Coordinates of C-alpha atoms and ligand atoms in Angstrom, one line a residue:
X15 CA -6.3 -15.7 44.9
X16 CA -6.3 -12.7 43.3
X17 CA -9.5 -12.6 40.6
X18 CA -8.4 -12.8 36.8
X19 CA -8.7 -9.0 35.6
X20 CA -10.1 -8.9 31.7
X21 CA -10.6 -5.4 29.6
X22 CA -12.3 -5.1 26.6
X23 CA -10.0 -3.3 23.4
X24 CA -11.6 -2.3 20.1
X25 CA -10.2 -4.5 16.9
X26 CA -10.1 -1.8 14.7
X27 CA -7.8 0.3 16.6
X28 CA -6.8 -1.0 20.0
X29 CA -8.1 1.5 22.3
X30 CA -8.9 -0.3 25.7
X31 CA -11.4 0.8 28.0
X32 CA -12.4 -0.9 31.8
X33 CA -15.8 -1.7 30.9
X34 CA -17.9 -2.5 27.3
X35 CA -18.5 0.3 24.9
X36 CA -20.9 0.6 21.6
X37 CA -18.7 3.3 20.3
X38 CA -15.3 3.1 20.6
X39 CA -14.0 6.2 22.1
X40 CA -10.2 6.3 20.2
X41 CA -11.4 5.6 16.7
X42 CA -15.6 6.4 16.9
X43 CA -16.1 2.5 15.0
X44 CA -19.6 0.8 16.7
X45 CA -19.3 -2.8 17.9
X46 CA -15.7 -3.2 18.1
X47 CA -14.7 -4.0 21.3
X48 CA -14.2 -7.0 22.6
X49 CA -13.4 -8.6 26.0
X50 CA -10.1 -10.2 27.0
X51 CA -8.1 -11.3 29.8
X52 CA -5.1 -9.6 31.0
X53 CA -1.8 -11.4 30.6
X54 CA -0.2 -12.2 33.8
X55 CA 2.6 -9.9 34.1
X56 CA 5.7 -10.7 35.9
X57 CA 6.5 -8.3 38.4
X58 CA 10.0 -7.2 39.6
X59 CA 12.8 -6.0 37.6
X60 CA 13.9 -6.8 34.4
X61 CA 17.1 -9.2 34.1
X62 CA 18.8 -7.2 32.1
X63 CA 19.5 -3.8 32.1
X64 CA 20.6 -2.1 28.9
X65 CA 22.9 0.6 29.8
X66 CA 22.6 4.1 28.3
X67 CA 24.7 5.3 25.7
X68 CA 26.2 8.7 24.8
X69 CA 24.8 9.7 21.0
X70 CA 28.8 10.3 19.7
X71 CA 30.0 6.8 20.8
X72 CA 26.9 5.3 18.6
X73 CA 28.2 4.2 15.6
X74 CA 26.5 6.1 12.4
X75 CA 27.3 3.8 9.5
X76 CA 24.0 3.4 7.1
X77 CA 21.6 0.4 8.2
X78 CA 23.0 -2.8 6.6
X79 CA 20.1 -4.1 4.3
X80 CA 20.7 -7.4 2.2
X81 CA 17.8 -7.9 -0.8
X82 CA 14.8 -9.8 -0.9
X83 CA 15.2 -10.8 -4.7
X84 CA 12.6 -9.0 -5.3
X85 CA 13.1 -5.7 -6.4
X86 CA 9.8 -4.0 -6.5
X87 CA 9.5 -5.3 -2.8
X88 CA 13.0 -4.0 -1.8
X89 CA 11.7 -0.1 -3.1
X90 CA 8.8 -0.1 -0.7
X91 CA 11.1 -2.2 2.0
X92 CA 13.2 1.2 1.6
X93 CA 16.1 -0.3 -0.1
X94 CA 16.0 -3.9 1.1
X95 CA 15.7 -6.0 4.1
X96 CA 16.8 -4.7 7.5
X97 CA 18.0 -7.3 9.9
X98 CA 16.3 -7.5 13.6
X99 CA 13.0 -5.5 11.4
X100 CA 9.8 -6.9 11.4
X101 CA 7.7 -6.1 8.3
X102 CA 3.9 -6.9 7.9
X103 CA 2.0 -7.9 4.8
X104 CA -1.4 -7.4 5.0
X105 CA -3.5 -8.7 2.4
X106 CA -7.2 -10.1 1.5
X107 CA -6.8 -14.3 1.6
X108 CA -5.7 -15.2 -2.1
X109 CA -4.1 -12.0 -3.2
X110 CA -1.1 -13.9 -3.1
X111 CA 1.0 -13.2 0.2
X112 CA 2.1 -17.0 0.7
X113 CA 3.1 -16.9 -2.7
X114 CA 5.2 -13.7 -2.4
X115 CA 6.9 -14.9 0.6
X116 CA 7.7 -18.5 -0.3
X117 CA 9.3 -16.4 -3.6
X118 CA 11.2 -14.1 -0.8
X119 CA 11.9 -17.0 1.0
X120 CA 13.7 -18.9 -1.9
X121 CA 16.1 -16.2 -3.1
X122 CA 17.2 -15.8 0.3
X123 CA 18.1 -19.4 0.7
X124 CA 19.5 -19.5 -3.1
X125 CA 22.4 -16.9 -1.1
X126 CA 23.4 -19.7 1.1
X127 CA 20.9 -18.5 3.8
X128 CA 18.9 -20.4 5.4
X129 CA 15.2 -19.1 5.8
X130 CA 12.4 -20.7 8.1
X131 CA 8.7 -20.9 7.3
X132 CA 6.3 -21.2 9.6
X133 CA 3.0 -21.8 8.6
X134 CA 0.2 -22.0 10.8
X135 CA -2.3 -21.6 8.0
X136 CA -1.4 -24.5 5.6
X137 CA -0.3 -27.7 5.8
X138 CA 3.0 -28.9 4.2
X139 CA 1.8 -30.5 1.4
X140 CA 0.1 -27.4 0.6
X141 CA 3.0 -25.7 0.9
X142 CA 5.2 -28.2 -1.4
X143 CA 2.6 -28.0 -4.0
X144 CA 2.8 -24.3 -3.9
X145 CA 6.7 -24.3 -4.2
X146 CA 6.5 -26.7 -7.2
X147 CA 4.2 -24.8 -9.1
X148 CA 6.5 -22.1 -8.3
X149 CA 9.6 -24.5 -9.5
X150 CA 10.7 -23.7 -6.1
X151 CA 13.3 -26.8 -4.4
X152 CA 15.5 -25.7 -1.8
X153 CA 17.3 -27.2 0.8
X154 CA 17.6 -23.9 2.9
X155 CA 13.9 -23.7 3.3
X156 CA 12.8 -25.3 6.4
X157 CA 8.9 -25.5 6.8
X158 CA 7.4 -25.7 10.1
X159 CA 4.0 -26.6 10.5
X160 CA 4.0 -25.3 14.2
X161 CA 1.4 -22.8 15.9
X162 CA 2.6 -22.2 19.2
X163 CA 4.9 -19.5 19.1
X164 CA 7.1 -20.1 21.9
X165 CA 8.3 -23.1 20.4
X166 CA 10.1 -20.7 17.8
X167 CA 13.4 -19.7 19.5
X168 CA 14.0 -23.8 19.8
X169 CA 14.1 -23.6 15.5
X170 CA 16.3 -20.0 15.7
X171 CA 18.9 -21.6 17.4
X172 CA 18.7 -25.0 15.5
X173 CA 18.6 -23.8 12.1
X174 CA 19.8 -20.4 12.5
X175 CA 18.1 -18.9 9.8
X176 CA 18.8 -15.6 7.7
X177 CA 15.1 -14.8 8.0
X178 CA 11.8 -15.8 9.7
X179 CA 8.4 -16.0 7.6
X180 CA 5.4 -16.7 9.8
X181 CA 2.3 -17.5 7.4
X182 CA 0.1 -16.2 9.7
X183 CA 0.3 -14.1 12.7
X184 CA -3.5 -15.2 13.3
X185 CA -2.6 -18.1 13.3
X186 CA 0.1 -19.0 15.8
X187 CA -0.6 -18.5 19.9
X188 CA 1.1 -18.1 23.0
X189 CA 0.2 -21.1 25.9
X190 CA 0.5 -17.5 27.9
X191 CA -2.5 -16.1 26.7
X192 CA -5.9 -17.7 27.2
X193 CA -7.9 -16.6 24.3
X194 CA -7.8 -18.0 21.2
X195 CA -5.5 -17.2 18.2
X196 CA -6.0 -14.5 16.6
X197 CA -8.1 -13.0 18.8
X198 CA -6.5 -9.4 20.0
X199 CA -5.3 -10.3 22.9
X200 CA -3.1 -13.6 21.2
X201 CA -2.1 -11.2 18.1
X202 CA -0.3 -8.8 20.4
X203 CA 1.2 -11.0 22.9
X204 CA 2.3 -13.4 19.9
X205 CA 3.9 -10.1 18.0
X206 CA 5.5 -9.0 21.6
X207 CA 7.5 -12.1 21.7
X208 CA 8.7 -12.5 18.0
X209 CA 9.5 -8.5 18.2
X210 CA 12.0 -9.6 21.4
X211 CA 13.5 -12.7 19.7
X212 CA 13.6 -10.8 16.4
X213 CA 15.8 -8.0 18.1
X214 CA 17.9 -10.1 20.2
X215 CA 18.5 -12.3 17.3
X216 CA 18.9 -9.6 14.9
X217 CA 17.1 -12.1 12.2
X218 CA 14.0 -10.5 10.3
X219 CA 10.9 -11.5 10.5
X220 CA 7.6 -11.6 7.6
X221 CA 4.6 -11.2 9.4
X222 CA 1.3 -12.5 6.7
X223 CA -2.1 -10.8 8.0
X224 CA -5.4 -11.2 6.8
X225 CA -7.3 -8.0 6.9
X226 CA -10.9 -9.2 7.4
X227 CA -13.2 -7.2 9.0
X228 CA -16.0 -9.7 10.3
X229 CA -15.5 -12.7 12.1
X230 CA -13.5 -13.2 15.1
X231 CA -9.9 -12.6 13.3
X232 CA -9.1 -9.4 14.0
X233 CA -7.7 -7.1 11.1
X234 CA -3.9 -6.2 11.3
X235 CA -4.4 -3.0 12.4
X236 CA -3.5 -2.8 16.2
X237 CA -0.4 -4.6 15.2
X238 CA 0.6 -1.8 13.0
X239 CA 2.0 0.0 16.4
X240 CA 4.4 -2.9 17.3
X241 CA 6.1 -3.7 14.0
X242 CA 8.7 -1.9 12.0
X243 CA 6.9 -1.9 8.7
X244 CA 3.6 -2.1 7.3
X245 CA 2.9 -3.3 3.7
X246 CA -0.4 -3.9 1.8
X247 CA -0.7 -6.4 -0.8
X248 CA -3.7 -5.3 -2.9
X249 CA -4.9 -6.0 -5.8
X250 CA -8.2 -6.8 -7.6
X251 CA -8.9 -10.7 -7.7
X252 CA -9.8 -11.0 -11.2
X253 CA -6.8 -8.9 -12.5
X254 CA -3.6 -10.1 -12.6
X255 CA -2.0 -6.9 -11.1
X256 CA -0.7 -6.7 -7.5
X257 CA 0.8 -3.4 -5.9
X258 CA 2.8 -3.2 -2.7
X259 CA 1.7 -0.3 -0.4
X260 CA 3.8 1.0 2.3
X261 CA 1.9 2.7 5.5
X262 CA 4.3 2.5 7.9
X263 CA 8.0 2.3 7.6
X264 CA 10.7 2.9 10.2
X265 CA 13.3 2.6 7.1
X266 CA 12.2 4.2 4.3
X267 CA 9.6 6.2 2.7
X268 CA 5.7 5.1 2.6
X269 CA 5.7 6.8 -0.7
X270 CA 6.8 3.8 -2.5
X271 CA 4.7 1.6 -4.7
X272 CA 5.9 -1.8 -6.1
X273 CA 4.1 -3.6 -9.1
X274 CA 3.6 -6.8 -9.4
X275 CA 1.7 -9.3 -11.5
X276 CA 0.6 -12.9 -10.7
X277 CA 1.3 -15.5 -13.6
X278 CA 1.3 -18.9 -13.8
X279 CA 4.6 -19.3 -12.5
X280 CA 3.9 -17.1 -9.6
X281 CA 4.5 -13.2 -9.5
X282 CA 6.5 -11.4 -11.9
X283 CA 7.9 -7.2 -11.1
X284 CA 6.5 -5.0 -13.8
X285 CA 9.4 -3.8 -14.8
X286 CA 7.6 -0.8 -17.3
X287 CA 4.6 1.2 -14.8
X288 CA 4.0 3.4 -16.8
X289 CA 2.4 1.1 -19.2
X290 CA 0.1 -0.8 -16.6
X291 CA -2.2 2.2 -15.5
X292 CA -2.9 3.1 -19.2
X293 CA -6.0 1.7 -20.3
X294 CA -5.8 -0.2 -23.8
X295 CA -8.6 1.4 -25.1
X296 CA -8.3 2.2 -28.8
X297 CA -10.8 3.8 -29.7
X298 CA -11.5 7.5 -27.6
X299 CA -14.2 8.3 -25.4
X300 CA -15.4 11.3 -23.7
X301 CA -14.4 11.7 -19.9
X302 CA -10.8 10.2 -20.2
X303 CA -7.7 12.0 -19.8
X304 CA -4.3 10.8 -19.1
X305 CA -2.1 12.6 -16.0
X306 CA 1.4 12.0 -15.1
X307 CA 1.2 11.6 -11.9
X308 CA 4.4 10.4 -9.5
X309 CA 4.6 7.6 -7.1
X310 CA 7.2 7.6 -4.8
X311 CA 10.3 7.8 -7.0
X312 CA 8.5 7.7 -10.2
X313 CA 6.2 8.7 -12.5
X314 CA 3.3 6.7 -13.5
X315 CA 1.3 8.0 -16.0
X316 CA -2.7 7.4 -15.0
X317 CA -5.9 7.4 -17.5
X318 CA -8.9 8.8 -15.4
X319 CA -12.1 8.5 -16.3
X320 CA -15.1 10.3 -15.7
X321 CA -18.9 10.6 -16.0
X322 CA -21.4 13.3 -15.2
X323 CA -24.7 12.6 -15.6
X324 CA -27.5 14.8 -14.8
X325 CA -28.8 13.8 -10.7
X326 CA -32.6 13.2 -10.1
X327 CA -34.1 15.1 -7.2
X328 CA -32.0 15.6 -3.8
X329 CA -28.0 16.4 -3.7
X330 CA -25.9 15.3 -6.7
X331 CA -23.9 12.5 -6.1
X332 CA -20.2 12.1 -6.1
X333 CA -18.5 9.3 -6.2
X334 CA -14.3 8.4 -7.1
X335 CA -11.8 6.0 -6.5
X336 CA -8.4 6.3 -6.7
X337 CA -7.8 9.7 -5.2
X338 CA -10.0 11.6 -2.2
X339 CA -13.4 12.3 -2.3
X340 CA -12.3 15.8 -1.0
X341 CA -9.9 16.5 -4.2
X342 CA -13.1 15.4 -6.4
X343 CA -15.3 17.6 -4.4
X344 CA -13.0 20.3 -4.2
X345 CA -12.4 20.5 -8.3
X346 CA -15.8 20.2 -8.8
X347 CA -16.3 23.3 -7.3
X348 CA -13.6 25.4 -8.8
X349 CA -15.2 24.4 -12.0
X350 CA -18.7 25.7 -11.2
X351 CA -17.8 28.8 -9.2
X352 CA -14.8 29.8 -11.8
X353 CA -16.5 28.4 -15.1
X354 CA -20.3 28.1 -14.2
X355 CA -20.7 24.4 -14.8
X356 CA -23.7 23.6 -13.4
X357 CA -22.2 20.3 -11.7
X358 CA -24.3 21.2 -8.7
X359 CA -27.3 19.3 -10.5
X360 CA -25.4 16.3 -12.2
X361 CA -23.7 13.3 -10.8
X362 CA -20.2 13.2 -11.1
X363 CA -18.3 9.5 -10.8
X364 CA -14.8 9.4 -11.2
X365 CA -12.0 6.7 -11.1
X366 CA -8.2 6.3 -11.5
X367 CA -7.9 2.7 -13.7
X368 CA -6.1 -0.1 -12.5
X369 CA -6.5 0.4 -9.3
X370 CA -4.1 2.7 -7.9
X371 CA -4.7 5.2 -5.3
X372 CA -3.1 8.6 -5.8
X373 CA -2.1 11.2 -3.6
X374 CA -0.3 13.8 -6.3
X375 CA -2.1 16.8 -6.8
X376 CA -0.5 17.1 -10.1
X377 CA -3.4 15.2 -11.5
X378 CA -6.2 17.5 -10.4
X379 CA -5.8 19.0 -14.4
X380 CA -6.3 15.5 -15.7
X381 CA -9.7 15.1 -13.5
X382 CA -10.7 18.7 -14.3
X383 CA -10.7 17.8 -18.5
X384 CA -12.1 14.5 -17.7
X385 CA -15.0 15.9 -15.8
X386 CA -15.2 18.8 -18.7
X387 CA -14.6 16.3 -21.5
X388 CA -17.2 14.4 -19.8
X389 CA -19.9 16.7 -19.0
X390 CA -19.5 18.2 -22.9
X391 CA -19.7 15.1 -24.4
X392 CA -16.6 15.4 -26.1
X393 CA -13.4 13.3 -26.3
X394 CA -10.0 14.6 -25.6
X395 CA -7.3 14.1 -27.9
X396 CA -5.7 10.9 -26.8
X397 CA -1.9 11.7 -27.3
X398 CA -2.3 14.4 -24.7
X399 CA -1.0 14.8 -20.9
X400 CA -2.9 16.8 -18.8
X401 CA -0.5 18.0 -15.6
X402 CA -1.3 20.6 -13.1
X403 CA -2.4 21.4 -10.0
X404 CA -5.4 23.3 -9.1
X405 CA -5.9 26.1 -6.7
X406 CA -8.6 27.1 -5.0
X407 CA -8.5 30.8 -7.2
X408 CA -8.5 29.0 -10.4
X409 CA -4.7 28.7 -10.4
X410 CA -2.7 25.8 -12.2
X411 CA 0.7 25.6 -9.9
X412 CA 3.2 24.2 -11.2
X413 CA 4.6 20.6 -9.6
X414 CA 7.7 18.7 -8.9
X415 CA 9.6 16.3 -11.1
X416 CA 8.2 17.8 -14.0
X417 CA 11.6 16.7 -16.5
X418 CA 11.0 12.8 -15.7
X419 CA 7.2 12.9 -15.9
X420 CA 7.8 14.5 -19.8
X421 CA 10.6 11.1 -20.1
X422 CA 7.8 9.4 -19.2
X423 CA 5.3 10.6 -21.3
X424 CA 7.6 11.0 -24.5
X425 CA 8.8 7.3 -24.1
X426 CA 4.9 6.5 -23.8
X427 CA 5.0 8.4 -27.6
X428 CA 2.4 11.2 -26.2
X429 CA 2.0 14.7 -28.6
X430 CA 1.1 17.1 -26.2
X431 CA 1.6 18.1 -23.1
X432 CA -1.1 20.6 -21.2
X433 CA 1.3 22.3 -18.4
X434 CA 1.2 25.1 -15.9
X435 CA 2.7 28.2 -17.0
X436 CA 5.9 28.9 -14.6
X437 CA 9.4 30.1 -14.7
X438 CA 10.0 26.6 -12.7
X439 CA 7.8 24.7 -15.2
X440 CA 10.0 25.4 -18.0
X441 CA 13.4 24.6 -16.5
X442 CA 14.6 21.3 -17.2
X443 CA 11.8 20.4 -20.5
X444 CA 13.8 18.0 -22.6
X445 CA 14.0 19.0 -25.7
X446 CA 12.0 16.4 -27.4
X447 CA 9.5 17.5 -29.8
X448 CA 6.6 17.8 -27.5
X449 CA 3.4 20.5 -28.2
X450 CA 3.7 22.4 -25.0
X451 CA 0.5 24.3 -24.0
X452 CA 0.9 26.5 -20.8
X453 CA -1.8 27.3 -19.2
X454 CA -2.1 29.7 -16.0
X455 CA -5.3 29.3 -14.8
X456 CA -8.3 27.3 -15.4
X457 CA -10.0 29.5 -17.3
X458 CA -7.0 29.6 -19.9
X459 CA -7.3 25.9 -19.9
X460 CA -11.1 25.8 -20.7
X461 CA -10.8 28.4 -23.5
X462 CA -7.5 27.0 -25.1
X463 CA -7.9 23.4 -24.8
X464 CA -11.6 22.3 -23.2
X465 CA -13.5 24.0 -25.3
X466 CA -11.0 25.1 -28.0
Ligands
LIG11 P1 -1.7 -17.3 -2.2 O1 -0.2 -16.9 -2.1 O2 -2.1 -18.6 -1.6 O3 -2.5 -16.1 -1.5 P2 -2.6 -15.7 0.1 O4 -1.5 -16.3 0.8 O5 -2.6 -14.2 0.1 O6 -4.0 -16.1 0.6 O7 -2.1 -17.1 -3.7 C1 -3.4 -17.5 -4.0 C2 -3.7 -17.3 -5.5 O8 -2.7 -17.1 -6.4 C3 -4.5 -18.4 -5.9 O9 -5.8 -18.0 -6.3 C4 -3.8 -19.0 -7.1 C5 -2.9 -17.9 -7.5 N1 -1.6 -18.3 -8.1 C6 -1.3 -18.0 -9.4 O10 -2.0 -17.5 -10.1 N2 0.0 -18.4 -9.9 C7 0.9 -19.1 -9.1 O11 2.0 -19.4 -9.5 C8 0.5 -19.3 -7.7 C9 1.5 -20.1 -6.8 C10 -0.7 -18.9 -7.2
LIG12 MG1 -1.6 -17.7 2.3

């Protein structure tokens, strides 16, 4: 008999190597890998063979997509759900995934759909109590309280369901597999088969994942290569906001954000974001300014704060969430080199509020007078928009979407807008009764408006 092979594959990222490893070699993590056995494979050829296809006989009509009821979750879906797709939402435990899902799951069956969830994770009772707290009672919804995975096409062809929510892949197990679930070895087999079934089936399928890091669950993560989509659920526990991240989708954009907020009657789509970022603040403080910056397909207007104090002995600290370390680092220096600020020997912490995470260089202006505003001890007006790009040179370039970030900030009722000074920067301005400041480069800004 031949002797059972095992490999050992890091949990971070997947990478498999023949013997153990304190580093792992595809993603440079330490203590990652872990040992498993190699599934038995069946050799031979497949049953089937699919034949190929010439591109112009391939039908080009737009992918069908029905909604999940949710709107904000249809954006970062890409416009809905895709049949045969399988989408992940990863999330820490209590952020509200089940909740999301079981809310997916009922205005799917409320279309005459039926919709089957399979939870691994809680009991049914658990999952009753949930749906009337929710005020959720539907017929359509057929709970499972099943782990083993195999067990799963039996229910697709008895129920036939519309859609497939399994709550959670670390959960369930294949009898195929030795280790245990939700170990790497059971995730991937697991996600192998409900990828096959999903396709034949053409039924879409919710995967939930818990991204923990210790323990034996493995994080989501080396799934992200087998599924179609990839959404985070995130949030911070003692707010009530949640935002839907895409990371991977084969169907849409990852740009998209969708807002959320948990209630008492489970969550609600924030139907106004460019309210929810704003802080509620009345009274002004030095080291905020408010940006316009655009998520997606939309602008979100963003207060950022700052501090700068002076550092102690050794290097300056820096320290900002809610955009790149880099982009902090990077203004930082543009304002010493170009202005002089002697940042070099302060500490400079920085933070988008409420959480979001933002790409869109448009807002390196609003760090720039936040930092300034911060390091002068003086407040900036608070009806003002800050928007902007900074260059390396000490140029404010213009940016995109410029009309519908002004909307956005004349609906919001703000004065003045700080802007860069381009032939492209003043096409489309509404004609709303906005202070427009242009400003070419930084040190325009500093003498006009920083320190004006
Ligand atoms: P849950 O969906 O169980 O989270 P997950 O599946 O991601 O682990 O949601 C858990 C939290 O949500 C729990 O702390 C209670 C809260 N919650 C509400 O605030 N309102 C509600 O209507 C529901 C159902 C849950
Ligand atoms: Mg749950």
């Amino acid at each position: 008999m031949a002797k059972s092979i095992s490999r050992f594959v890091c949990t971070e990222c997947g990478y498999e190597a023949s013997k153990w490893l304190g580093k792992c070699p595809g993603c440079a993590s330490w203590n990652t890998l872990v040992e498993e056995s190699v599934p038995k494979k069946k050799a031979g050829q497949p049953e089937v063979r699919i034949p190929a296809v010439p591109l112009d006989s391939v039908s080009g009509d737009a992918v069908y997509r029905y909604s999940s009821g949710i709107g904000e979750l249809d954006r970062v879906l890409g416009g809905g759900i895709v049949p045969g797709s399988l989408v992940l939402i990863g999330g820490d435990p209590g952020i509200g995934k089940s909740t999301l899902l079981l809310q997916v799951a009922d205005h799917v069956a409320n279309t005459d759909k039926r919709v089957i969830y399979l939870s691994g994770e809680e009991s049914l009772r658990q999952i009753r109590l949930r749906s009337l707290r929710l005020g959720i009672n539907n017929a359509n919804i057929y709970l499972v309280s099943e782990q083993n995975i195999e067990l799963l096409a039996d229910y697709l062809r008895d129920i036939n369901p519309a859609l497939v929510i399994i709550d959670s892949i670390q959960t369930v197990y294949t009898s195929g597999v030795s280790s245990i679930p939700g170990s790497i070895a059971q995730l991937r087999e697991c996600t192998a088969r409900i990828t096959d079934l999903a396709k034949k089936t053409d039924i879409p399928v919710f995967l939930v994942g818990h991204v923990t890091k210790e323990g034996s669950l493995a994080g989501p993560r080396v799934l992200e290569h087998m599924v179609d989509v990839v959404i985070y659920f995130e949030g911070e526990k003692n707010f009530t906001l949640r935002m839907l991240r895409g990371v991977k989708n084969r169907f849409g954009s990852t740009d998209e954000i969708g807002l959320m907020e948990m209630s008492g009657q489970g969550l609600v789509e924030v139907l106004d974001p460019a309210y929810v970022f704003l802080g509620h603040s009345s009274s002004a403080s030095s080291g905020v300014a408010i940006a316009a910056s655009y998520e997606g397909s939309r602008p979100v207007l963003v207060e950022i704060q700052s501090l700068v104090v002076s550092s102690g002995p050794g290097y300056a600290r820096r320290m900002a969430s809610g955009i790149d370390q880099n982009r902090l680092a990077l203004i930082i220096a543009v304002l010493e080199k170009r202005r002089g600020y002697p940042l070099a020997s302060h500490d400079v912490y920085l933070k988008v509020t409420g959480g979001l995470f933002t790409r869109d260089p448009s807002v390196d202006l609003g760090i720039a007078a936040a930092i300034i505003s911060s390091y002068r001890e003086k407040t900036l007006p608070r009806d003002t928009i800050f928007i902007g790009e900074l260059s390396l040179s000490g140029q404010v370039r213009s940016v995109p979407f410029l009309e519908q970030r002004l909307k956005e900030a004349d609906r919001m009722g703000f004065k003045r807008v700080v802007l860069p000074r381009s032939a492209s920067a003043r096409e489309g301005l509404p004609g709303s009764d906005f202070e427009i400041i242009e400003v070419e480069t930084i040190d325009d800004f500093v003498e006009t408006i920083a320190e004006g």
